[in-house]
XYZ file of C-alpha atoms in Angstrom:
289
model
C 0.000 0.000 0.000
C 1.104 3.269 -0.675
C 1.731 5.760 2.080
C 0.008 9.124 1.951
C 2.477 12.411 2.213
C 1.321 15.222 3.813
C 1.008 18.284 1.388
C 2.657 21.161 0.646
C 3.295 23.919 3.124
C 3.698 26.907 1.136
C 4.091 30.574 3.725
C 4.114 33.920 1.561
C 5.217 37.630 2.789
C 1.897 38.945 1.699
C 1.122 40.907 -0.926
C 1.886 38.413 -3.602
C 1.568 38.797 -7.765
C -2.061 38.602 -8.652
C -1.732 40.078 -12.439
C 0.444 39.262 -14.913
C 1.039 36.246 -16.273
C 4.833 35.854 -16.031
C 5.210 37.618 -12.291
C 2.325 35.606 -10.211
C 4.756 32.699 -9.516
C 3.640 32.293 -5.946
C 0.240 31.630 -6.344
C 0.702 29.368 -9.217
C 2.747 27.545 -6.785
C 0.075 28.012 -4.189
C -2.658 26.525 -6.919
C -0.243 23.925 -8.491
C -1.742 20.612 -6.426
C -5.476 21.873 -7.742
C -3.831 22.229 -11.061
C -2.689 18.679 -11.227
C -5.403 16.762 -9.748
C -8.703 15.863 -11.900
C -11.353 17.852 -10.191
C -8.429 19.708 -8.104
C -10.401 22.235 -5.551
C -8.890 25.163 -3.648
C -10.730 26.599 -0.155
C -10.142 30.126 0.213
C -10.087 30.639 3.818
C -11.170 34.053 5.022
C -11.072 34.017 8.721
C -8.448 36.452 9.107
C -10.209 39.236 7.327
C -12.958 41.809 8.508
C -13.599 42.456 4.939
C -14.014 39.147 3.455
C -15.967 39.805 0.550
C -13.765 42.141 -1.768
C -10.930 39.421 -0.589
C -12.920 36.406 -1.760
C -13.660 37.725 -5.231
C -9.902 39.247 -5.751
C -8.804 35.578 -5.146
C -11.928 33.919 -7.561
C -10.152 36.252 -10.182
C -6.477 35.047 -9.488
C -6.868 31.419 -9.469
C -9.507 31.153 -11.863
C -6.973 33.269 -14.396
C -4.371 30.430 -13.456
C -7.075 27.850 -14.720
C -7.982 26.890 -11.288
C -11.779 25.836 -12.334
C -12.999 24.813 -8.675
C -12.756 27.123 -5.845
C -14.956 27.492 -2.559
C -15.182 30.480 -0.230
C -15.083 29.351 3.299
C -16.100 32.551 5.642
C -15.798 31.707 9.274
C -16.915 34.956 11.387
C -17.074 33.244 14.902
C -16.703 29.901 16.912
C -20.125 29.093 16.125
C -19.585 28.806 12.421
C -16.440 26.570 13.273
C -18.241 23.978 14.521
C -21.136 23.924 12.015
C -21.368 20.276 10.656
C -22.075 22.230 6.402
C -18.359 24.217 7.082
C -17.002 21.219 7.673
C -17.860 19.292 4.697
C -16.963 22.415 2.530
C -13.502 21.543 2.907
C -14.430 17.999 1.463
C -11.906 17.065 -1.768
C -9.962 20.181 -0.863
C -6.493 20.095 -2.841
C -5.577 23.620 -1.694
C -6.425 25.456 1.620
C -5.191 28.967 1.086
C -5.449 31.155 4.717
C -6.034 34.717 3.507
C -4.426 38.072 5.004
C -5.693 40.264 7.919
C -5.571 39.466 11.401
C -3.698 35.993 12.040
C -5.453 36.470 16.360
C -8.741 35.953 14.531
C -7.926 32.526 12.690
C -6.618 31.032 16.066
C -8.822 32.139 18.257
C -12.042 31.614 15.816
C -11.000 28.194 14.747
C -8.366 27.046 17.377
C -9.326 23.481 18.738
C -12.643 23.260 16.332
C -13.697 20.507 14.391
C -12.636 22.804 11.232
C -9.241 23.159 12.083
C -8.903 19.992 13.184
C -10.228 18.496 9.613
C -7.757 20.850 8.074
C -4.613 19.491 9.882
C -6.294 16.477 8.551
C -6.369 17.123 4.784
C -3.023 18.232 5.256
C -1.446 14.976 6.838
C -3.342 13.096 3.686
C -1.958 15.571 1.112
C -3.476 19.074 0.831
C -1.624 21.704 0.284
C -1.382 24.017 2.989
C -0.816 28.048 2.269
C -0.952 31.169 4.070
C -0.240 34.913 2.969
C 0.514 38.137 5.310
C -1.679 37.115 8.568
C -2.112 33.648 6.945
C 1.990 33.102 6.842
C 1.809 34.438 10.713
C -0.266 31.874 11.958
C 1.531 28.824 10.509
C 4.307 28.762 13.179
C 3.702 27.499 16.534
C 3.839 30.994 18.292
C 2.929 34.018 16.420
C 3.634 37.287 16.385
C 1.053 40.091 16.838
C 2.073 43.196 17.421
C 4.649 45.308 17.997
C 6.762 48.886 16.971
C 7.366 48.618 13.398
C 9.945 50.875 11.737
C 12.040 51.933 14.666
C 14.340 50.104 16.829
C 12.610 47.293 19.141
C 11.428 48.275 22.746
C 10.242 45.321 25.105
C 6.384 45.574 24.455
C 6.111 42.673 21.998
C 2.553 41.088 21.995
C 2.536 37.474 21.227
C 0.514 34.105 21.038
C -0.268 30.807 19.934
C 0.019 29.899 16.406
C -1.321 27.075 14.353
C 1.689 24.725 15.257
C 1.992 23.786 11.125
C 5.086 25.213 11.241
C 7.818 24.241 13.882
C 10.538 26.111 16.069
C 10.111 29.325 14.086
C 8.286 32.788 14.123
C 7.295 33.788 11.290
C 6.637 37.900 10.051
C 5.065 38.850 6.962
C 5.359 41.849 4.817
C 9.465 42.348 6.414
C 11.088 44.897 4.772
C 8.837 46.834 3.424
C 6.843 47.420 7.100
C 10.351 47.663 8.647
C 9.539 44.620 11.165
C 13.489 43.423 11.607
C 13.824 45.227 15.185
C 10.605 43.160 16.537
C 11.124 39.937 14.800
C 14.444 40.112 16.913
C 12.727 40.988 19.805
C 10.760 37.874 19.530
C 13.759 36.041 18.852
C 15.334 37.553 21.850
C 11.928 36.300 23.988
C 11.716 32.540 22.480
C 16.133 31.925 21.551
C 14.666 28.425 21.082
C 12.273 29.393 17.698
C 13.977 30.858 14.564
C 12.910 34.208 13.422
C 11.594 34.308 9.524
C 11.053 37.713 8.640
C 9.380 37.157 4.615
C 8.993 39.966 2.049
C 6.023 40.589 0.135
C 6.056 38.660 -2.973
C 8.207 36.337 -1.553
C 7.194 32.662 0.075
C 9.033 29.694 1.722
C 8.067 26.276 0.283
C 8.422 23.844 3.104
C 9.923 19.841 2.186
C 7.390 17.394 3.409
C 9.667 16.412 6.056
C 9.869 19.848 7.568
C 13.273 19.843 7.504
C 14.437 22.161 4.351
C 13.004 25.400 3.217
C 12.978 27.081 -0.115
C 12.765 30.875 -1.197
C 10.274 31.467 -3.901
C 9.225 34.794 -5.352
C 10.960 38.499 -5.963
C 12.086 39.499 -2.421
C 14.419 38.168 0.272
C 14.296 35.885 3.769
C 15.351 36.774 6.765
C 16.474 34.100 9.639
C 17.349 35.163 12.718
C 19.172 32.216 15.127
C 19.004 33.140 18.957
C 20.691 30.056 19.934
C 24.146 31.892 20.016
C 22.873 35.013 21.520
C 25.107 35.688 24.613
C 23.146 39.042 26.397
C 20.178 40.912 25.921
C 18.445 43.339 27.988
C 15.132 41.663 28.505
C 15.296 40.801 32.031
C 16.123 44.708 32.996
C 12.663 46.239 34.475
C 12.353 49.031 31.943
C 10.043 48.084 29.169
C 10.554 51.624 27.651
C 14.210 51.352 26.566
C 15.592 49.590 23.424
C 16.301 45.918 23.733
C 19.774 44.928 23.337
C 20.704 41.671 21.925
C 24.194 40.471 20.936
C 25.490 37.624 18.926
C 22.541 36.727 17.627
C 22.993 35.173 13.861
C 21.069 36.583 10.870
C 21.007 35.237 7.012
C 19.726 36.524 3.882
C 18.298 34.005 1.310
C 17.031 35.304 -2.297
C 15.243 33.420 -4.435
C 16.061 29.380 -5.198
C 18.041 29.587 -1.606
C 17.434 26.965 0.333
C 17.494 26.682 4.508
C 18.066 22.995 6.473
C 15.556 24.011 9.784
C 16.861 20.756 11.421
C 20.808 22.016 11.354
C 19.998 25.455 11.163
C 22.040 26.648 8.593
C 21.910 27.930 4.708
C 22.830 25.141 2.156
C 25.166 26.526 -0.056
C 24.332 25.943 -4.019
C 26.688 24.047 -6.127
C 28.675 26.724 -8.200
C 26.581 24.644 -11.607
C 23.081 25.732 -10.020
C 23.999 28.901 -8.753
C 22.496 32.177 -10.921
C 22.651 35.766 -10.937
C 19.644 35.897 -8.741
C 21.051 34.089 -5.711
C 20.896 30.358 -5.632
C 19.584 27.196 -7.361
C 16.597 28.803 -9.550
C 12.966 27.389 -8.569
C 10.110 28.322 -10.977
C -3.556 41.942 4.011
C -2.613 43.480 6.809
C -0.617 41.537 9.279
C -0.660 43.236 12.818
C-alpha cells in the first residue's frame, strides 16, 4: 500500500503577484496541487479578514486566471460557524487550503481546537496543500507574532501568542522589509532563543519539504532568519520596558530566491557553483498586525 504524504506547506510575505502572467509565480505555486489533480479544488479561507468579501472575489479572479476551475469560499466569522457540521464538509476534496491576510489572532482564536481546524490538519497529513499569505503566513508557526513597533528600533512591548503549530521552532513575520519589522522579529527572537525568526517579504514565500526539515525561497524578495541560539546578552530581564532591547550575537542570514534553509541544522545550504544564478541560488520556478 502506498503511504500518503502530507502536502505542501507553502508561507508567503503577503502581498503576492495577482496580475500578470509571467510575475504571479507564488500563487501558481500556491494553486499547483489543484492544477494537477482531476477535479483539483482550492478553499479560500477568510477568517483572518474583517472584509471578506472584496478578498474572496480578488482571489476567484487570481486562481480562476491560473485555470484553477474549482474554488470554494469558506467565511468563518465566529466559533459558532467553526463547529457547524455544512463548514465542515466544505472543505471535502480540498487540494488547496489557502489562509487569507488580515488578522492571524482571529484565525486562532475563531477556529483554534474546532472541528474545522482539526479536519484541516487532517487534509493536510493526507496531502493538501497548505498556504498562508501576510496574517495567513503568521499563523503557521507554533507561536505568532502580533504586534509590535514597526519601523524603529525594538522596545520590550512585543505582543505574542499561539500559532497554528503547522510550522515548527520558528516565528514567522510577513510583509518584512517593506513594514520595517526586523527590530521586533528580533525581539521575539530575543523572547523565544529556542524558535527561529523568519522575517518574509512581500512577494516572496518559503516552500516547506514534506519532512519539515528544508526550506525554499520562492518569489521576488528576500528571507530573513534570525538564530538566537548563540545570543550571549540581551536586555530583557532589565525592568524598563521603555528602553531599546539589546541583543548580541545573535545570527542573521539573507536568502534570495532558489536559496534553500536545512531548519533541522539550522544553517543555509550553499548551491553548487553549476546551479547557482545571478539571482542568488539554485533557480525554482492583508494586513498583518
Amino acid at each position: 500500500m502506498t503511504q500518503r504524504r502530507r502536502g505542501e506547506l507553502l508561507v508567503i510575505g503577503g502581498s503576492e503577484k495577482k496580475d500578470s502572467d509571467e510575475e504571479r509565480a507564488i500563487l501558481r505555486q500556491a494553486a499547483r496541487k489543484a492544477l494537477e489533480e482531476e477535479g483539483g479544488r482550492i478553499v479560500v479561507l477568510t477568517v483572518a479578514s474583517m472584509e471578506p468579501e472584496p478578498l474572496a472575489e480578488i482571489y476567484q479572479k487570481a486562481f480562476g486566471r491560473l485555470g484553477v476551475r474549482q474554488m470554494e469560499v469558506l467565511d468563518i466569522r465566529n466559533r459558532e460557524q467553526a463547529y457547524e457540521p455544512a463548514n465542515v464538509e466544505k472543505l471535502a476534496g480540498a487540494s488547496v487550503l489557502f489562509f487569507t491576510g488580515g488578522d492571524q489572532l482571529r484565525i486562532t482564536s475563531q477556529m483554534g481546537g474546532s472541528p474545522l481546524l482539526e479536519r484541516i490538519f487532517a487534509l493536510h497529513e493526507e496531502g493538501a496543500a497548505i498556504v498562508g499569505t501576510s496574517a495567513g503566513a503568521a499563523a503557521m508557526s507554533e507561536t505568532m507574532l502580533i504586534g509590535g513597533p514597526t519601523n524603529r528600533s525594538c522596545l520590550k512591548t512585543l505582543a505574542m501568542a499561539p500559532g497554528l503549530g503547522l510550522l515548527k521552532g520558528v516565528i514567522v513575520d510577513s510583509h518584512f522589509t517593506e513594514r520595517g519589522r526586523f527590530a521586533r522579529l528580533m525581539g521575539a527572537v530575543a523572547q523565544n532563543p529556542h524558535n527561529l525568526g523568519i522575517g518574509i517579504d512581500e512577494d516572496t514565500a518559503l516552500l516547506v519539504s514534506e519532512n519539515d526539515e528544508e526550506l525554499t525561497v520562492l518569489g521576488s524578495g528576500a528571507v530573513y532568519v534570525i538564530d538566537g541560539r548563540g545570543i550571549r546578552f540581551t536586555s530583557l530581564s532589565e525592568r524598563h520596558p521603555e528602553r531599546i532591547l539589546t541583543v548580541h550575537d545573535a545570527r542573521v542570514h539573507v536568502l534570495g530566491r532558489g536559496d534553500r534553509y536545512n531548519l533541522k541544522e539550522r544553517r543555509p545550504i550553499v548551491p553548487s557553483p553549476e546551479k547557482s544564478d545571478a539571482g542568488g541560488g539554485s533557480a525554482l520556478q492583508e494586513r498583518s498586525e
